[in-house]
PDB file of C-alpha atoms (C1' of nucleotides) in Angstrom:
ATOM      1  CA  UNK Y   1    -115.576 -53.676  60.259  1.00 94.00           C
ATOM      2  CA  UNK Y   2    -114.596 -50.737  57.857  1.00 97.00           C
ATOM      3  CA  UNK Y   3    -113.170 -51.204  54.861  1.00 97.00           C
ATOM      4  CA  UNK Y   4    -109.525 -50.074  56.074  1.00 97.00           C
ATOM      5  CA  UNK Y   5    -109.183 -52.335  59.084  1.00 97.00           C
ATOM      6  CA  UNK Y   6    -110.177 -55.069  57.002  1.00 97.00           C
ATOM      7  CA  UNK Y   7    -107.188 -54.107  54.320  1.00 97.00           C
ATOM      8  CA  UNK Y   8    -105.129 -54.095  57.778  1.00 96.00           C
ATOM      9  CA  UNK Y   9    -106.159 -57.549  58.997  1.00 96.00           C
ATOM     10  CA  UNK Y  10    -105.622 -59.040  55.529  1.00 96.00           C
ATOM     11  CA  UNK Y  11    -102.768 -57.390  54.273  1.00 95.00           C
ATOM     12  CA  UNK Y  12    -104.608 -56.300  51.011  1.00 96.00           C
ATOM     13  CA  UNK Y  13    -105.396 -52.580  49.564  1.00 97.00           C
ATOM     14  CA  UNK Y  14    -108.204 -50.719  50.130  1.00 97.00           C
ATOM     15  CA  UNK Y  15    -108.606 -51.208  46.443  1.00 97.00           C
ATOM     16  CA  UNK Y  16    -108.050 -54.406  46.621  1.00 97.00           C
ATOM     17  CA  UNK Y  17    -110.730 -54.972  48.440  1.00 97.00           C
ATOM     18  CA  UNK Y  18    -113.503 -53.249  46.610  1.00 97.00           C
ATOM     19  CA  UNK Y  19    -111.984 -55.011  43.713  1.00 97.00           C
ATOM     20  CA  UNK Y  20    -112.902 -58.450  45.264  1.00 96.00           C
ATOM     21  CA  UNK Y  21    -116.805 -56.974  46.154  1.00 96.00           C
ATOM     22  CA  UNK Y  22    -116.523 -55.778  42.004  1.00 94.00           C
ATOM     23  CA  UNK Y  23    -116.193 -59.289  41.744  1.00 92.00           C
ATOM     24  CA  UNK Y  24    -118.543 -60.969  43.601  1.00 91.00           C
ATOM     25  CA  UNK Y  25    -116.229 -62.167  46.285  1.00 93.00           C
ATOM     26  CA  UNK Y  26    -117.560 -60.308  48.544  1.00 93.00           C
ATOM     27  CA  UNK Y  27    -121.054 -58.932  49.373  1.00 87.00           C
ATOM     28  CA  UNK Y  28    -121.237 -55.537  50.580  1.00 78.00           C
ATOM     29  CA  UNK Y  29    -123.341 -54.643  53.589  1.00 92.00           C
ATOM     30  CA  UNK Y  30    -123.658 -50.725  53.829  1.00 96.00           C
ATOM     31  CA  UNK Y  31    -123.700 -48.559  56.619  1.00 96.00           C
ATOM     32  CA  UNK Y  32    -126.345 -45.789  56.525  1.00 96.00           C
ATOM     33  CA  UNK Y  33    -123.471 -43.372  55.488  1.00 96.00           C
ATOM     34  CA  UNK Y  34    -123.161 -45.644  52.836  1.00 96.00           C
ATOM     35  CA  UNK Y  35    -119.218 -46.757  53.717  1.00 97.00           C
ATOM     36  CA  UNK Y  36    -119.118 -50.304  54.040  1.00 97.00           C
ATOM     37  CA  UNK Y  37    -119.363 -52.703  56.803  1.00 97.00           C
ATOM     38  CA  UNK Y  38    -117.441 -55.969  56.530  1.00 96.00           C
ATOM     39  CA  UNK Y  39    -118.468 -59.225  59.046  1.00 95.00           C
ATOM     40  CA  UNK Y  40    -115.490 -60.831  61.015  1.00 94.00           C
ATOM     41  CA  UNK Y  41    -115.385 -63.764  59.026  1.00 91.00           C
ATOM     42  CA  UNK Y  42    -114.358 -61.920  55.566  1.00 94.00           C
ATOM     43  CA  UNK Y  43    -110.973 -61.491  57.512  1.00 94.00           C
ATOM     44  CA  UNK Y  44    -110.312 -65.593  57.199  1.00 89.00           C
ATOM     45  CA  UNK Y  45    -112.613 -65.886  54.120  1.00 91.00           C
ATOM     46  CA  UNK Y  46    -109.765 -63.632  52.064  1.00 93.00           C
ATOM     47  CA  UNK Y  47    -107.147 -65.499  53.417  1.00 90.00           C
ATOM     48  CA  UNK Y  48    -108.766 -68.688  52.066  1.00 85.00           C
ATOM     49  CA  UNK Y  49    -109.687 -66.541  48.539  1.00 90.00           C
ATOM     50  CA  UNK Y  50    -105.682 -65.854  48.631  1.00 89.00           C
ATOM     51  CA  UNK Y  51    -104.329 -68.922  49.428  1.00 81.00           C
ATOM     52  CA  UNK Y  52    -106.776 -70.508  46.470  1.00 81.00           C
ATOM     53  CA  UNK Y  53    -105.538 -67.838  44.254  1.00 84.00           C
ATOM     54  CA  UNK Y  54    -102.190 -68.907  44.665  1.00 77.00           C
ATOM     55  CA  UNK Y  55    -103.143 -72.145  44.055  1.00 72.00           C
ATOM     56  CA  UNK Y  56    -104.173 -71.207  40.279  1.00 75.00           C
ATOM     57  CA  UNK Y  57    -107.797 -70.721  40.882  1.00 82.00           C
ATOM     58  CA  UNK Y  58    -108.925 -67.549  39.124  1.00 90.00           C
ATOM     59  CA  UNK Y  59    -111.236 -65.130  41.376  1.00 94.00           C
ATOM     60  CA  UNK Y  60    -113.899 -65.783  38.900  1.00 92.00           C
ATOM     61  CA  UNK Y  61    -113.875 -69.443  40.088  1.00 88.00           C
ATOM     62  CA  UNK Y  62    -113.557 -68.877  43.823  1.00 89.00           C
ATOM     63  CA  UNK Y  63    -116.248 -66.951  42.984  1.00 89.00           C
ATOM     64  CA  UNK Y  64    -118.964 -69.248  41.399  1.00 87.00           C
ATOM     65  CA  UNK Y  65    -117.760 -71.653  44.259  1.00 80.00           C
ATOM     66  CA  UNK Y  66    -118.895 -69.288  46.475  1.00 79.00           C
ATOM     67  CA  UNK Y  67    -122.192 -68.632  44.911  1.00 79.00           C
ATOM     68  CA  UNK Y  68    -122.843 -72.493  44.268  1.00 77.00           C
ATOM     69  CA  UNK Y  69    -122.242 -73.031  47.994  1.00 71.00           C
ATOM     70  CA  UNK Y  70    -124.867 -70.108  48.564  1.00 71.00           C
ATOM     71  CA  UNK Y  71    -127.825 -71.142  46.361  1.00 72.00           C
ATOM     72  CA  UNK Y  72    -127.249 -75.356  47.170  1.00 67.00           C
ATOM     73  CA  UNK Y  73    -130.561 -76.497  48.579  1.00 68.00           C
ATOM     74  CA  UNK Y  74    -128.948 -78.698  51.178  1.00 70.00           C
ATOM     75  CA  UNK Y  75    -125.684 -76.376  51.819  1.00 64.00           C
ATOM     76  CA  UNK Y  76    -123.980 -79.476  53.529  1.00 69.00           C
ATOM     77  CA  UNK Y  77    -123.934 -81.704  50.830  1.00 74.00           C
ATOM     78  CA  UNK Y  78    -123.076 -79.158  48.512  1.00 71.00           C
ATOM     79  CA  UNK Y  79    -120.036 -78.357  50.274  1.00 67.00           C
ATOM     80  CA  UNK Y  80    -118.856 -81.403  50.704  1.00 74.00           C
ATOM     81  CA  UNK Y  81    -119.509 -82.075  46.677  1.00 76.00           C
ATOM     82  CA  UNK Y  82    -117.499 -78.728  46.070  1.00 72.00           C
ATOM     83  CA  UNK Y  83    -115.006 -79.402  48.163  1.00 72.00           C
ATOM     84  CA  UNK Y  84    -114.222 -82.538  46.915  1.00 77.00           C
ATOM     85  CA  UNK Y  85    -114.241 -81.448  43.664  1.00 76.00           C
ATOM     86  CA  UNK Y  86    -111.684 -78.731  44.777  1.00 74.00           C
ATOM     87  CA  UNK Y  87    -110.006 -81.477  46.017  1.00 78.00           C
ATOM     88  CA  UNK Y  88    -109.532 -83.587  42.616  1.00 81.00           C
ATOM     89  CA  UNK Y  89    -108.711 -80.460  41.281  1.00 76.00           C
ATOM     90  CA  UNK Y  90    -105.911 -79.897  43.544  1.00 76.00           C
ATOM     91  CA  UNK Y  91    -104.613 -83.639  42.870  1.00 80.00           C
ATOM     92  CA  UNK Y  92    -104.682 -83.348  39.440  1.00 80.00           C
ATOM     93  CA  UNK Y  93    -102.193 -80.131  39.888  1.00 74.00           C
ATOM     94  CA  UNK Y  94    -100.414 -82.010  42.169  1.00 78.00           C
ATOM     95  CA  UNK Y  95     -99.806 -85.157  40.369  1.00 82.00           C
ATOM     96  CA  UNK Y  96     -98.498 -82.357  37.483  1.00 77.00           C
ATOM     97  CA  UNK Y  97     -96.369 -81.093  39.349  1.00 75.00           C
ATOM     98  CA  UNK Y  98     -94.800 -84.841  40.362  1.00 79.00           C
ATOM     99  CA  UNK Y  99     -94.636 -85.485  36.592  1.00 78.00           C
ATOM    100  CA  UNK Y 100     -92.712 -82.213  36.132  1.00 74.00           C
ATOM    101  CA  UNK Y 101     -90.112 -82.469  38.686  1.00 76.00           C
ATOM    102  CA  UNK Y 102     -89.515 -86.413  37.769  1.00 78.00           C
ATOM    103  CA  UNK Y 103     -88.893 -85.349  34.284  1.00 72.00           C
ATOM    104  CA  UNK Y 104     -86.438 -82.460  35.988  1.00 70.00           C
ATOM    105  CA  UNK Y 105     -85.350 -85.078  37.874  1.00 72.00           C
ATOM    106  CA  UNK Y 106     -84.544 -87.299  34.974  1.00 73.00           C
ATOM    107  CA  UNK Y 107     -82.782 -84.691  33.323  1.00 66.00           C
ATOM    108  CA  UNK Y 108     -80.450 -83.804  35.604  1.00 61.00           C
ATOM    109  CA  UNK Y 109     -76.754 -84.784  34.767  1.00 55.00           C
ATOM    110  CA  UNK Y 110     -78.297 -86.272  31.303  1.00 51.00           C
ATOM    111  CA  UNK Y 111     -76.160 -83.890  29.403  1.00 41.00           C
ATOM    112  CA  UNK Y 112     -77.902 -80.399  27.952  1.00 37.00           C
ATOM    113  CA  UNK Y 113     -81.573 -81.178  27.494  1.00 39.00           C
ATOM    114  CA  UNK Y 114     -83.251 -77.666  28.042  1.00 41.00           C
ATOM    115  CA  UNK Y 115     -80.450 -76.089  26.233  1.00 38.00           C
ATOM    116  CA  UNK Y 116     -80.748 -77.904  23.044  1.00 36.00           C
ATOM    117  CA  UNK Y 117     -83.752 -76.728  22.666  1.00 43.00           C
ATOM    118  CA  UNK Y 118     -82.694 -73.555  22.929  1.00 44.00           C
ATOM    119  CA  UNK Y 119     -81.032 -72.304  18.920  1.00 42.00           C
ATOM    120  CA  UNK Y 120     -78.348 -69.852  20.767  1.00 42.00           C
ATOM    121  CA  UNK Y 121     -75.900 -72.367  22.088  1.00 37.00           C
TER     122      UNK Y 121
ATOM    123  CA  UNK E   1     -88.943 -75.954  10.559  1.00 94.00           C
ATOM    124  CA  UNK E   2     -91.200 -73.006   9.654  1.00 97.00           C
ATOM    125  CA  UNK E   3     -93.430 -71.640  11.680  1.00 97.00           C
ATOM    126  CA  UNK E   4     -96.479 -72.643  10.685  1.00 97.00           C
ATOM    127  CA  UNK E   5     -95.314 -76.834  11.195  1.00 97.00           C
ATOM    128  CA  UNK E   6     -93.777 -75.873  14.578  1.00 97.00           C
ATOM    129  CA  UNK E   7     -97.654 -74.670  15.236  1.00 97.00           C
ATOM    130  CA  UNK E   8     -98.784 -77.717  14.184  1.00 96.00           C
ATOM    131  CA  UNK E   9     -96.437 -79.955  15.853  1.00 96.00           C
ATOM    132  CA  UNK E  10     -96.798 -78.189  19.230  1.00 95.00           C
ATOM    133  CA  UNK E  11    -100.624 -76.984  19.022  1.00 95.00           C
ATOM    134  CA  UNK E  12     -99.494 -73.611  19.551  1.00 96.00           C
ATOM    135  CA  UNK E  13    -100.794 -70.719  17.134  1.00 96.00           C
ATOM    136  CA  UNK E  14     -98.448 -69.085  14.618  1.00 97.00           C
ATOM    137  CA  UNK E  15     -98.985 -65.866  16.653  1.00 97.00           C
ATOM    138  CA  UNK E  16     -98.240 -67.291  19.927  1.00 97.00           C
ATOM    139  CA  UNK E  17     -95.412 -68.332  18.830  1.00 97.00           C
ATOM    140  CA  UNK E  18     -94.095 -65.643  17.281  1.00 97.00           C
ATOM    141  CA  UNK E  19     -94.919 -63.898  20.704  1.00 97.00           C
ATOM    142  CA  UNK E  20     -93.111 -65.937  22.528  1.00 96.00           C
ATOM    143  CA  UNK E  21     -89.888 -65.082  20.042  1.00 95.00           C
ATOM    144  CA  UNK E  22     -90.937 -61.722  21.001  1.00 94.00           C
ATOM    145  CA  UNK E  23     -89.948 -62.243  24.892  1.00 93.00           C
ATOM    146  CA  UNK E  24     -87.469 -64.234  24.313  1.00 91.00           C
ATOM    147  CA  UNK E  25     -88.652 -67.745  24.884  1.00 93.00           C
ATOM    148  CA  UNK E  26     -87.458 -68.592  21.244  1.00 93.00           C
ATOM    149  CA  UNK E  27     -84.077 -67.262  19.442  1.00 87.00           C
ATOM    150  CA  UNK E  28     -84.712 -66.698  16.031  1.00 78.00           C
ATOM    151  CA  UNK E  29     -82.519 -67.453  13.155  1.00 91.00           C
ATOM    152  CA  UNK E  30     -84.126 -66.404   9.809  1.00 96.00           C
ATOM    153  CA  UNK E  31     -83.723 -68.004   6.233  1.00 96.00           C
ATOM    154  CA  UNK E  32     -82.480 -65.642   3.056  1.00 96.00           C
ATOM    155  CA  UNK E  33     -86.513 -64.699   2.789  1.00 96.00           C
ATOM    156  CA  UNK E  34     -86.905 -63.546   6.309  1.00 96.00           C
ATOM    157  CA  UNK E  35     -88.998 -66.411   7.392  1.00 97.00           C
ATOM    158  CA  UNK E  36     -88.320 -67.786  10.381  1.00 97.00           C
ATOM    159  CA  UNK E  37     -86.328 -71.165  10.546  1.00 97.00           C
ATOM    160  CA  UNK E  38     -86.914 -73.391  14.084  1.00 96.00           C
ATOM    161  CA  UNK E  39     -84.618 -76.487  15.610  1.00 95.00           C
ATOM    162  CA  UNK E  40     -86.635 -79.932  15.947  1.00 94.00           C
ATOM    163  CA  UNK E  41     -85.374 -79.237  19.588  1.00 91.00           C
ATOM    164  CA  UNK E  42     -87.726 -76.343  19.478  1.00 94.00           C
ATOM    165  CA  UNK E  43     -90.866 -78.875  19.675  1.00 94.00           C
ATOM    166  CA  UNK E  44     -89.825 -80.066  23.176  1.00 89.00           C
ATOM    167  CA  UNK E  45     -89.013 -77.073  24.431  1.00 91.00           C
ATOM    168  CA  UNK E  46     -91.778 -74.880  24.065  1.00 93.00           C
ATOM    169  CA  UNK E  47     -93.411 -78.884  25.214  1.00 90.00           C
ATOM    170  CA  UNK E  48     -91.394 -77.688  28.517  1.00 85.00           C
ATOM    171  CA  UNK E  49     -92.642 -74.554  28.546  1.00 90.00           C
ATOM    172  CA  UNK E  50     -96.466 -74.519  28.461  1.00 89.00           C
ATOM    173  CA  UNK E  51     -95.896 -77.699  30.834  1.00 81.00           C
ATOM    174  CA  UNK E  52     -94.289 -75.072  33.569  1.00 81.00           C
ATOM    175  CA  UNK E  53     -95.891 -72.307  32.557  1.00 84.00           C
ATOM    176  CA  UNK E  54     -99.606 -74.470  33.148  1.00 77.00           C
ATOM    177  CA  UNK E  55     -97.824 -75.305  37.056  1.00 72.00           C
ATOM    178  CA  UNK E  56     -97.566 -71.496  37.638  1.00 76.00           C
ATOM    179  CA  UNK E  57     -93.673 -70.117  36.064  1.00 83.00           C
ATOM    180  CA  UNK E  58     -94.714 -66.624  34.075  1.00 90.00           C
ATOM    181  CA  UNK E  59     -92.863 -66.590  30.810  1.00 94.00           C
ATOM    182  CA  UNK E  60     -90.628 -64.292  32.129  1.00 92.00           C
ATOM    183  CA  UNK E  61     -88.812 -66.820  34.503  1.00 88.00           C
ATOM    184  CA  UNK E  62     -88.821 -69.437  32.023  1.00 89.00           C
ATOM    185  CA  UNK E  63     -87.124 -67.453  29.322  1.00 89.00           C
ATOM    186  CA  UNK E  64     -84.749 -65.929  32.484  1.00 87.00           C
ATOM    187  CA  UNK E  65     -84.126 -69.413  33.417  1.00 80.00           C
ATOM    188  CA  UNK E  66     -83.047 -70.358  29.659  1.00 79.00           C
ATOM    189  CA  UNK E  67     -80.797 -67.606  29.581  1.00 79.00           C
ATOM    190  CA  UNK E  68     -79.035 -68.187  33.144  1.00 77.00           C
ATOM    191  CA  UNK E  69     -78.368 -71.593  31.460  1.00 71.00           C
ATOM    192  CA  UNK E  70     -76.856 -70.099  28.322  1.00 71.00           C
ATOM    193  CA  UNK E  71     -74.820 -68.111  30.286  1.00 71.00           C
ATOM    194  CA  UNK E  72     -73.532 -70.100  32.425  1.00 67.00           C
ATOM    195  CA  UNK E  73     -69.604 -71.043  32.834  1.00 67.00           C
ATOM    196  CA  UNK E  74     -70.223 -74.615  33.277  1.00 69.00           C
ATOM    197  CA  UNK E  75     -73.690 -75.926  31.448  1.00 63.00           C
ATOM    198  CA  UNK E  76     -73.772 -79.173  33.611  1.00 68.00           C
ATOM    199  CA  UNK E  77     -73.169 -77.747  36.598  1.00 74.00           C
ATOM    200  CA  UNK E  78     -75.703 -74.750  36.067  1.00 71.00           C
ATOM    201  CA  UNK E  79     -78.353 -77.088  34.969  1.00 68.00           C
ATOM    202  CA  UNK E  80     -78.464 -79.191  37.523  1.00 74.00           C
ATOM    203  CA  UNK E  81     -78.412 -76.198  39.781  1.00 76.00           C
ATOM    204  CA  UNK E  82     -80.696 -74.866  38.030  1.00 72.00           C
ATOM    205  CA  UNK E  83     -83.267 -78.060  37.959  1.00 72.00           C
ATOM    206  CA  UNK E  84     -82.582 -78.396  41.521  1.00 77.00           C
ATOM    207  CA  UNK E  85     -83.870 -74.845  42.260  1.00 77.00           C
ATOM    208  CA  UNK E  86     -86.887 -75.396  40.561  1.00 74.00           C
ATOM    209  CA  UNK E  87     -87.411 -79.439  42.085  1.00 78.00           C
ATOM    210  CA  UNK E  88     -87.444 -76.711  45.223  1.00 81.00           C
ATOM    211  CA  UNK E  89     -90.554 -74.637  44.100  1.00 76.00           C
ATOM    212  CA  UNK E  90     -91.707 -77.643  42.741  1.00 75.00           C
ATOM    213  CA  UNK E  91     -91.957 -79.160  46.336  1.00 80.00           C
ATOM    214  CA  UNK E  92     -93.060 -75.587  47.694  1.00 79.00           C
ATOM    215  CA  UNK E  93     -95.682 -75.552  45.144  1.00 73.00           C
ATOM    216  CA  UNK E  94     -96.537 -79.118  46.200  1.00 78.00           C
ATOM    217  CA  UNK E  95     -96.597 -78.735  50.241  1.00 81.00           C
ATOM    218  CA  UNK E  96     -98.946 -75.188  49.893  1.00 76.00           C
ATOM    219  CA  UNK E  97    -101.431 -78.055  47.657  1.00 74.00           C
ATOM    220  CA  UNK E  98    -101.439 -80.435  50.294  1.00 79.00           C
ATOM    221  CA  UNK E  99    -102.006 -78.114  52.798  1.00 77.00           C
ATOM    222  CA  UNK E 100    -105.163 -76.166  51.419  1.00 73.00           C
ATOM    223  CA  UNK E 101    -106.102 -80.229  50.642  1.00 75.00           C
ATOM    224  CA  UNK E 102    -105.857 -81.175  53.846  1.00 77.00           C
ATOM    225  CA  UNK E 103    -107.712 -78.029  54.954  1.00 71.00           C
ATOM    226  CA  UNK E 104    -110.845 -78.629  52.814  1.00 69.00           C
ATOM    227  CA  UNK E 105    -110.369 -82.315  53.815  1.00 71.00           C
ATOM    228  CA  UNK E 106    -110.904 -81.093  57.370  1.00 72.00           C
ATOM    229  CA  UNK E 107    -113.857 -78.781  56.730  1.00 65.00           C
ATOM    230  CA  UNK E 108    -115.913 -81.649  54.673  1.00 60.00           C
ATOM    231  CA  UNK E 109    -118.567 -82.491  56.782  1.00 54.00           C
ATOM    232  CA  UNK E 110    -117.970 -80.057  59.834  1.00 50.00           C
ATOM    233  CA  UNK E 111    -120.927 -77.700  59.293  1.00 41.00           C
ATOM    234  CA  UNK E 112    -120.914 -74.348  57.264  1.00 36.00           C
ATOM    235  CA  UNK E 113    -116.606 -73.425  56.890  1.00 39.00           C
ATOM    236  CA  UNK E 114    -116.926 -71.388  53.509  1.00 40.00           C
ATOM    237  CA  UNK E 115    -119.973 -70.040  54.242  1.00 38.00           C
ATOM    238  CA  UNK E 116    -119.882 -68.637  57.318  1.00 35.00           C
ATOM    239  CA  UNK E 117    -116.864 -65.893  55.332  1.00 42.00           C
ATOM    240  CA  UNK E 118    -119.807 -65.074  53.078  1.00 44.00           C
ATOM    241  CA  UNK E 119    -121.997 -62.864  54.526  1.00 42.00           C
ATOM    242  CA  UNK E 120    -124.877 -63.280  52.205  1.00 41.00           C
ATOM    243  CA  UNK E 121    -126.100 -66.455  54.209  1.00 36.00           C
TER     244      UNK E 121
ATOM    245  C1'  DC L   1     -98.668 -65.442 -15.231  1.00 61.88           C
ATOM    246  C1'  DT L   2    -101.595 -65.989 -11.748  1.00 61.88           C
ATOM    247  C1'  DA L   3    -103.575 -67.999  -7.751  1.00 61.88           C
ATOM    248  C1'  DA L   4    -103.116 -70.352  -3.461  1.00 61.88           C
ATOM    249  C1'  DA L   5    -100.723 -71.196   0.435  1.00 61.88           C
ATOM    250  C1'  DC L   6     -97.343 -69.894   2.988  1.00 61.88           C
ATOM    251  C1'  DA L   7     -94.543 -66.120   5.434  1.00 61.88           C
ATOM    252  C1'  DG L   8     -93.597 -61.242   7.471  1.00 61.88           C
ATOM    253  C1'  DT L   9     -94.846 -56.698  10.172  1.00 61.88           C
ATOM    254  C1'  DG L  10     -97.210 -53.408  13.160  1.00 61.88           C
ATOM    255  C1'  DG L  11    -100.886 -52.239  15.821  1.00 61.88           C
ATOM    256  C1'  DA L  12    -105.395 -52.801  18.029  1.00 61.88           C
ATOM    257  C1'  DC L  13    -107.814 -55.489  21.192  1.00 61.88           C
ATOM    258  C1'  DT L  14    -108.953 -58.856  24.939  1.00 61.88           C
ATOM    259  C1'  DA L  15    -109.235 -60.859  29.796  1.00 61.88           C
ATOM    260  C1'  DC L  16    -107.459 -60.962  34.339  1.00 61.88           C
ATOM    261  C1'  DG L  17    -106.081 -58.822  38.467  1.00 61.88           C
ATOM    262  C1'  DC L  18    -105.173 -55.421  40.161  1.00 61.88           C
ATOM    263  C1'  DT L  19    -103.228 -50.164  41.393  1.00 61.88           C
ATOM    264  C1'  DC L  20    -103.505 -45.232  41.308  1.00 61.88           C
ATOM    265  C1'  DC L  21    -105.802 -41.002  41.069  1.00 61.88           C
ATOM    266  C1'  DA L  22    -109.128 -37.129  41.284  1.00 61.88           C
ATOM    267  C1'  DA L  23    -113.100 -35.305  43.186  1.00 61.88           C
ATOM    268  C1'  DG L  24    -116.004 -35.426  46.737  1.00 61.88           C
ATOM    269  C1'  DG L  25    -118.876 -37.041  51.215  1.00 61.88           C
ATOM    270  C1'  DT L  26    -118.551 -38.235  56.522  1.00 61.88           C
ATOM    271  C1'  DC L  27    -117.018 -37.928  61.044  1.00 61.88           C
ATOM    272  C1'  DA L  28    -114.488 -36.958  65.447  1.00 61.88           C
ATOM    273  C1'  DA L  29    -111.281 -33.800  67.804  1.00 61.88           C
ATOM    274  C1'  DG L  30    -109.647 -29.281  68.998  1.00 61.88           C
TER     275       DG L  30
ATOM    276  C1'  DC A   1    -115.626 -24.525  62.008  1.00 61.88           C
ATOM    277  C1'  DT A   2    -111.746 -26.198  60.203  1.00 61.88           C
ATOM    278  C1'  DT A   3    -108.505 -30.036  59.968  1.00 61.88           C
ATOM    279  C1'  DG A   4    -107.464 -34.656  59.306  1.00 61.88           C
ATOM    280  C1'  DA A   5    -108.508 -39.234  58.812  1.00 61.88           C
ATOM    281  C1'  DC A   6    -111.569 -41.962  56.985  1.00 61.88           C
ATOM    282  C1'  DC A   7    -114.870 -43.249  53.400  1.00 61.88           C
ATOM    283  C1'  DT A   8    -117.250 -43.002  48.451  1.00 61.88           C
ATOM    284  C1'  DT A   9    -117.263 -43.251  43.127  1.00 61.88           C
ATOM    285  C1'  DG A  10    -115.551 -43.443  38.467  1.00 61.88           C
ATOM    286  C1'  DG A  11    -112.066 -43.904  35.320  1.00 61.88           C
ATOM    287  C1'  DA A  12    -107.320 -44.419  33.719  1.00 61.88           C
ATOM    288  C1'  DG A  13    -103.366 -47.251  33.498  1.00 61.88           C
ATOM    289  C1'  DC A  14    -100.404 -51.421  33.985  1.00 61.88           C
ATOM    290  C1'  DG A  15     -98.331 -56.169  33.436  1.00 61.88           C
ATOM    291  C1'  DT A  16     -99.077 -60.736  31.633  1.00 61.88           C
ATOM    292  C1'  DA A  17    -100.264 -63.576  27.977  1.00 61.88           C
ATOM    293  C1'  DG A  18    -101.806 -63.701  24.290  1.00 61.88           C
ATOM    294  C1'  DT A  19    -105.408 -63.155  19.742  1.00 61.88           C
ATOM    295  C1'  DC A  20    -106.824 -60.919  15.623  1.00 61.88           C
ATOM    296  C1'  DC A  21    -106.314 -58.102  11.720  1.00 61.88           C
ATOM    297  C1'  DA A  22    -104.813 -55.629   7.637  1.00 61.88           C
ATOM    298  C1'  DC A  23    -101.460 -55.220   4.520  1.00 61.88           C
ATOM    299  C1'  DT A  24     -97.484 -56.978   2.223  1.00 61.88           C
ATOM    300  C1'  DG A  25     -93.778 -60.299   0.590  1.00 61.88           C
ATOM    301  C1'  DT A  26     -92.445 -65.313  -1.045  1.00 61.88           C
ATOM    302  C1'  DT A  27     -92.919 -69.723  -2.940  1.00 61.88           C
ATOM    303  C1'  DT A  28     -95.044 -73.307  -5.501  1.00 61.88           C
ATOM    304  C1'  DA A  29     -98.286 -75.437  -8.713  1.00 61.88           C
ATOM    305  C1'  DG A  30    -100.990 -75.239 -12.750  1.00 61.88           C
TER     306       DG A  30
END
DNA sequence: CTAAACAGTGGACTACGCTCCAAGGTCAAG
DNA sequence: CTTGACCTTGGAGCGTAGTCCACTGTTTAG
């Protein structure tokens, strides 16, 4: 798959996209003329690297997850380990996010907390 | 408070702080000398803010959000609406987490998911 | 009076995650 | 053989969120 079909299939730039092989994101397979030539499975593998990003993982980390998944002796385990890990991660942001919105929750009707803090009022 | 205690008292550098004055995250009265002169409020607040800027609200809404409260005809009324909105991204955030968790969940264990999008295998 | 410890400013610089652009190579159709 | 659509590279530029620095002013203690 060229580079343009693949921007098509996953919404991103061109430039985007070279971007991400900068990166290490990607691995870039070249045709004799040198363009490249992405596999199938990069289409769902940048929809996972987006929805991750989103998430408030940095490319550099879906990155080194990447490569840790590549160079793990037994790639099974591995991925299970990093997944899991990925998976703590996500609770942790999760259970943030609960603590945030209670103490939103808390707030609301409890007078003017945010704006006192605020010197203009 | 000066400056340099509200640094202490919220681990922030002088500079950040006086950045986030800058964008409007802080509104600055000044003593006879120039220096600036900070509300205790201002401890919790910028508390508040690295707490949703770390869940994924750019400076920029924050300080929006601050102002729409300001602003508003009715504080009460606005705050709450205002909390309520973001208890709504909150949960947004919350549901796109516990759906790329219970995606990786899903992958543990069923072969070579992550891999198979990088074509360096 | 001077030195230390604070404060102020402006501007350069960084890292991340792109986006845009110019100049040029490749390829298929007419 | 030219045109157009596609691809390549390198480099500049941008927005966000700061950090660091030099130089200067202010306050306090000895």
């Amino acid at each position: 798959m060229l580079i343009g079909e693949l921007a098509v299939q996953t919404g991103m730039t061109k430039d985007g996209i070279r971007f991400y092989e900068k990166v290490g994101l990607l691995t870039g397979r070249r045709l004799p003329n040198g363009y490249r030539d992405f596999p199938p499975e990069a289409v769902p593998w940048l929809h996972y690297v987006r929805t991750a990003q989103t998430l408030g993982f940095s490319l550099a980390e879906i990155a080194r997850h990447g490569e840790e998944l590549r160079d793990a002796p037994d790639t099974a385990e591995a991925l299970s380990a990093l997944l899991a890990e990925k998976i703590r991660l996500i609770d942790a942001r999760m259970a943030e996010l609960a603590a945030l919105r209670a103490d939103l929750d808390a707030r609301v009707g409890t007078g003017c907390p945010l704006r006192a803090a605020d010197p203009v009022s």
